[in-house]
Every structure is written in structure tokens, then in C-alpha cells.
CSV table of C-alpha atoms and ligand atoms in Angstrom, one decimal:
chain,number,residue,atom,x,y,z
O,1,UNK,CA,-98.5,2.8,37.6
O,2,UNK,CA,-96.4,1.2,35.0
O,3,UNK,CA,-92.8,0.3,34.8
O,4,UNK,CA,-90.4,0.8,31.9
O,5,UNK,CA,-87.4,-1.5,31.5
O,6,UNK,CA,-84.3,-0.3,29.8
O,7,UNK,CA,-82.2,-3.0,28.2
O,8,UNK,CA,-78.8,-2.6,26.6
O,9,UNK,CA,-77.9,-5.6,24.5
O,10,UNK,CA,-74.2,-6.3,24.5
O,11,UNK,CA,-72.5,-8.8,22.1
O,12,UNK,CA,-69.5,-10.4,23.6
O,13,UNK,CA,-66.8,-11.5,21.1
O,14,UNK,CA,-63.2,-12.3,20.8
O,15,UNK,CA,-60.8,-10.3,18.6
O,16,UNK,CA,-60.7,-13.1,16.0
O,17,UNK,CA,-64.5,-12.8,15.5
O,18,UNK,CA,-64.3,-9.2,14.4
O,19,UNK,CA,-64.2,-8.1,10.8
O,20,UNK,CA,-60.9,-6.9,9.5
O,21,UNK,CA,-62.1,-3.3,9.5
O,22,UNK,CA,-63.2,-3.7,13.2
O,23,UNK,CA,-59.8,-5.3,14.0
O,24,UNK,CA,-58.0,-2.3,12.5
O,25,UNK,CA,-60.1,0.0,14.6
O,26,UNK,CA,-59.4,-2.0,17.7
O,27,UNK,CA,-55.6,-2.0,16.9
O,28,UNK,CA,-55.8,1.8,16.5
O,29,UNK,CA,-57.5,2.2,19.9
O,30,UNK,CA,-55.0,0.0,21.6
O,31,UNK,CA,-52.1,1.9,20.0
O,32,UNK,CA,-53.7,5.2,21.1
O,33,UNK,CA,-54.0,4.0,24.7
O,34,UNK,CA,-50.2,3.8,24.8
O,35,UNK,CA,-50.0,7.4,23.7
O,36,UNK,CA,-52.1,8.6,26.6
O,37,UNK,CA,-50.8,11.4,28.8
O,38,UNK,CA,-51.8,10.1,32.2
O,39,UNK,CA,-49.0,10.9,34.7
O,40,UNK,CA,-51.5,11.4,37.6
O,41,UNK,CA,-53.9,8.4,37.3
O,42,UNK,CA,-51.5,6.2,35.3
O,43,UNK,CA,-54.7,4.9,33.7
O,44,UNK,CA,-54.4,5.1,29.9
O,45,UNK,CA,-57.3,5.1,27.6
O,46,UNK,CA,-57.3,5.2,23.8
O,47,UNK,CA,-60.2,5.7,21.4
O,48,UNK,CA,-60.4,5.3,17.7
O,49,UNK,CA,-63.3,6.6,15.6
O,50,UNK,CA,-64.1,5.4,12.1
O,51,UNK,CA,-65.7,8.1,9.9
O,52,UNK,CA,-67.8,7.6,6.8
O,53,UNK,CA,-65.1,9.3,4.7
O,54,UNK,CA,-62.7,6.4,5.5
O,55,UNK,CA,-60.6,8.3,8.0
O,56,UNK,CA,-59.8,6.9,11.4
O,57,UNK,CA,-59.2,9.5,14.2
O,58,UNK,CA,-57.7,8.5,17.5
O,59,UNK,CA,-57.5,10.2,20.8
O,60,UNK,CA,-56.1,9.4,24.3
O,61,UNK,CA,-56.8,10.8,27.7
O,62,UNK,CA,-54.9,14.0,28.4
O,63,UNK,CA,-54.5,14.8,32.1
O,64,UNK,CA,-53.5,18.1,33.7
O,65,UNK,CA,-52.0,19.1,37.0
O,66,UNK,CA,-55.2,21.0,37.6
O,67,UNK,CA,-57.3,17.8,37.4
O,68,UNK,CA,-60.6,19.0,35.9
O,69,UNK,CA,-58.7,20.6,33.0
O,70,UNK,CA,-57.9,17.2,31.6
O,71,UNK,CA,-60.1,15.2,29.3
O,72,UNK,CA,-61.0,11.6,28.4
O,73,UNK,CA,-59.8,9.7,25.4
O,74,UNK,CA,-63.3,9.5,23.9
O,75,UNK,CA,-63.8,13.3,24.0
O,76,UNK,CA,-60.3,14.0,22.8
O,77,UNK,CA,-61.0,11.8,19.8
O,78,UNK,CA,-64.6,12.9,19.0
O,79,UNK,CA,-63.8,16.6,19.3
O,80,UNK,CA,-60.7,16.3,17.2
O,81,UNK,CA,-62.6,14.2,14.6
O,82,UNK,CA,-65.4,16.7,14.3
O,83,UNK,CA,-63.0,19.7,14.3
O,84,UNK,CA,-61.0,18.1,11.4
O,85,UNK,CA,-63.9,16.7,9.4
O,86,UNK,CA,-67.1,18.6,10.3
O,87,UNK,CA,-69.0,17.0,7.4
O,88,UNK,CA,-68.1,13.4,8.1
O,89,UNK,CA,-70.4,11.1,10.0
O,90,UNK,CA,-69.2,8.9,12.8
O,91,UNK,CA,-69.7,5.2,12.1
O,92,UNK,CA,-67.8,3.2,14.9
O,93,UNK,CA,-65.8,4.0,18.0
O,94,UNK,CA,-63.5,1.6,19.7
O,95,UNK,CA,-62.1,2.1,23.2
O,96,UNK,CA,-59.2,0.4,24.9
O,97,UNK,CA,-57.6,0.9,28.4
O,98,UNK,CA,-54.3,0.1,30.0
O,99,UNK,CA,-54.4,-0.2,33.8
O,100,UNK,CA,-52.0,1.1,36.4
O,101,UNK,CA,-50.0,-2.1,36.1
O,102,UNK,CA,-49.2,-1.3,32.4
O,103,UNK,CA,-51.3,-4.2,31.1
O,104,UNK,CA,-54.5,-3.9,29.0
O,105,UNK,CA,-57.6,-4.5,31.1
O,106,UNK,CA,-59.0,-8.0,30.8
O,107,UNK,CA,-62.5,-6.8,30.7
O,108,UNK,CA,-63.5,-3.6,28.8
O,109,UNK,CA,-64.2,-0.2,30.3
O,110,UNK,CA,-67.0,1.8,29.0
O,111,UNK,CA,-67.2,5.6,28.5
O,112,UNK,CA,-68.0,7.9,31.4
O,113,UNK,CA,-71.3,9.8,31.5
O,114,UNK,CA,-69.8,13.0,30.0
O,115,UNK,CA,-68.3,11.1,27.1
O,116,UNK,CA,-71.6,9.3,26.4
O,117,UNK,CA,-73.3,12.6,26.2
O,118,UNK,CA,-70.6,14.0,24.0
O,119,UNK,CA,-70.6,11.0,21.7
O,120,UNK,CA,-74.4,11.1,21.5
O,121,UNK,CA,-74.1,14.5,19.9
O,122,UNK,CA,-72.2,13.0,17.0
O,123,UNK,CA,-74.5,10.1,16.7
O,124,UNK,CA,-77.4,12.5,16.4
O,125,UNK,CA,-75.5,14.4,13.7
O,126,UNK,CA,-74.8,11.1,11.9
O,127,UNK,CA,-78.5,10.3,11.8
O,128,UNK,CA,-77.6,6.7,12.3
O,129,UNK,CA,-76.2,4.4,15.0
O,130,UNK,CA,-72.6,4.7,16.0
O,131,UNK,CA,-71.4,1.3,16.9
O,132,UNK,CA,-69.4,1.1,20.2
O,133,UNK,CA,-66.6,-1.5,20.6
O,134,UNK,CA,-65.3,-1.8,24.1
O,135,UNK,CA,-62.0,-3.7,24.2
O,136,UNK,CA,-60.6,-6.0,26.9
O,137,UNK,CA,-57.7,-8.4,26.4
O,138,UNK,CA,-60.1,-11.3,27.0
O,139,UNK,CA,-63.5,-10.1,25.9
O,140,UNK,CA,-64.7,-7.4,23.5
O,141,UNK,CA,-68.1,-5.9,23.9
O,142,UNK,CA,-70.1,-4.6,21.0
O,143,UNK,CA,-72.9,-2.2,21.7
O,144,UNK,CA,-75.0,-1.2,18.7
O,145,UNK,CA,-75.3,2.5,19.4
O,146,UNK,CA,-74.3,5.3,21.8
O,147,UNK,CA,-77.9,5.9,22.7
O,148,UNK,CA,-78.2,2.4,24.1
O,149,UNK,CA,-75.4,3.3,26.5
O,150,UNK,CA,-77.2,6.4,27.6
O,151,UNK,CA,-80.9,5.7,28.2
O,152,UNK,CA,-83.1,8.7,28.8
O,153,UNK,CA,-80.3,11.0,27.5
O,154,UNK,CA,-80.8,14.7,27.5
O,155,UNK,CA,-81.8,16.0,24.2
O,156,UNK,CA,-83.6,19.1,23.0
O,157,UNK,CA,-84.9,17.3,19.9
B,1,THU,N1,-60.9,8.2,31.3
B,1,THU,C1,-61.0,8.2,29.9
B,1,THU,O1,-60.2,8.5,29.2
B,1,THU,N2,-62.2,7.7,29.5
B,1,THU,C2,-63.3,7.3,30.3
B,1,THU,O2,-64.4,7.0,29.8
B,1,THU,C3,-63.1,7.3,31.7
B,1,THU,C4,-61.9,7.8,32.3
B,1,THU,C5,-59.6,8.8,31.8
B,1,THU,C6,-59.7,10.1,32.6
B,1,THU,C7,-58.5,10.0,33.4
B,1,THU,O3,-57.4,10.6,32.7
B,1,THU,C8,-58.3,8.5,33.7
B,1,THU,O4,-59.0,7.8,32.7
B,1,THU,C9,-58.6,8.1,35.1
B,1,THU,O5,-59.9,8.4,35.4
């Protein structure tokens, strides 16, 4: 018998330690979180994706009175990005959240399982790592790729 260990390295930084390009993406994700349509959970999430063509695409969670019909911020952003720019590669995604008290969460949230699988699709298409920036008001986590957030991911390839 042998054991396999799965390790996800996370770099913890402050906003001021980010590059100006990363700060712009964080700003875009934060702004997107305030545009969420979340009347049921009142939990607002924003995502901003930097593409290799220079575009930044944002998304926010979209809820629905028939709960399962809604979708997360990450998927609204990645589906829209790929629908608009099918030839562009994803480079970085930043994710921010505002809690039910209306304030940004102190510690970051990370994408749900379905969003990880959806994002992994675009990382595979990009043939390179898509950096993930998870935003909290106190700490910001940087994960080097989507696949490191989804060990043993399903893949046909
Ligand atoms: N949500 C996201 O937008 N992203 C995630 O990764 C997890 C959860 C949304 C879905 C729902 O509208 C609200 O947060 C509460 O679960």
C-alpha cells in the first residue's frame, strides 16, 4: 500500500503586495460582487477574468426563485467570457464576496466544486495555468492554478 498526498500551495498576500494588473482585477471582482443578483441568499459574489487578449470579463451570482436555476459568479463570468471570446485564453481569475451583513468577507471564499470543474475546462483550453486570486478584506490568497484547487479532477484527457 502507498499513500499519495495532495498539497495545494497558497500564497497569502495583502492588496498592496499585488501587481497593478492584479489590483485592477481584484478591483473588478469587488465591483462585480456589488452587482450580484442575490435576493434569496443575500450573499454576493463577483468574479473577474483576465484574458490573454487584454479583456477583463466580470460576472456575479445570479439567483432564481427556482433555486437550482441560478448560477455562481465564477460560472457566469467564465461562460460569458468564452461565449464572447472563444479564441482567448484565460490567464487569471479573481473572486470576491460580500456577506449577508453587506461587508466584504475578511477571509476569502473559494469556488464551489461545480465552478472548479467549469473553470478547469478553460484552463485545459488555455494549455497553461490560470492563476486564482481569492479576495478577502484582510487577506488575499493566490493559488497558481485551477487544477491545484481540484485534485483528481474528472478529465477525459
Ligand atoms: N456562490 C457563488 O457565486 N460562487 C461560489 O463559488 C459559491 C456560491 C453563490 C451562489 C448563491 O447565489 C450564493 O453564492 C449563496 O450560496
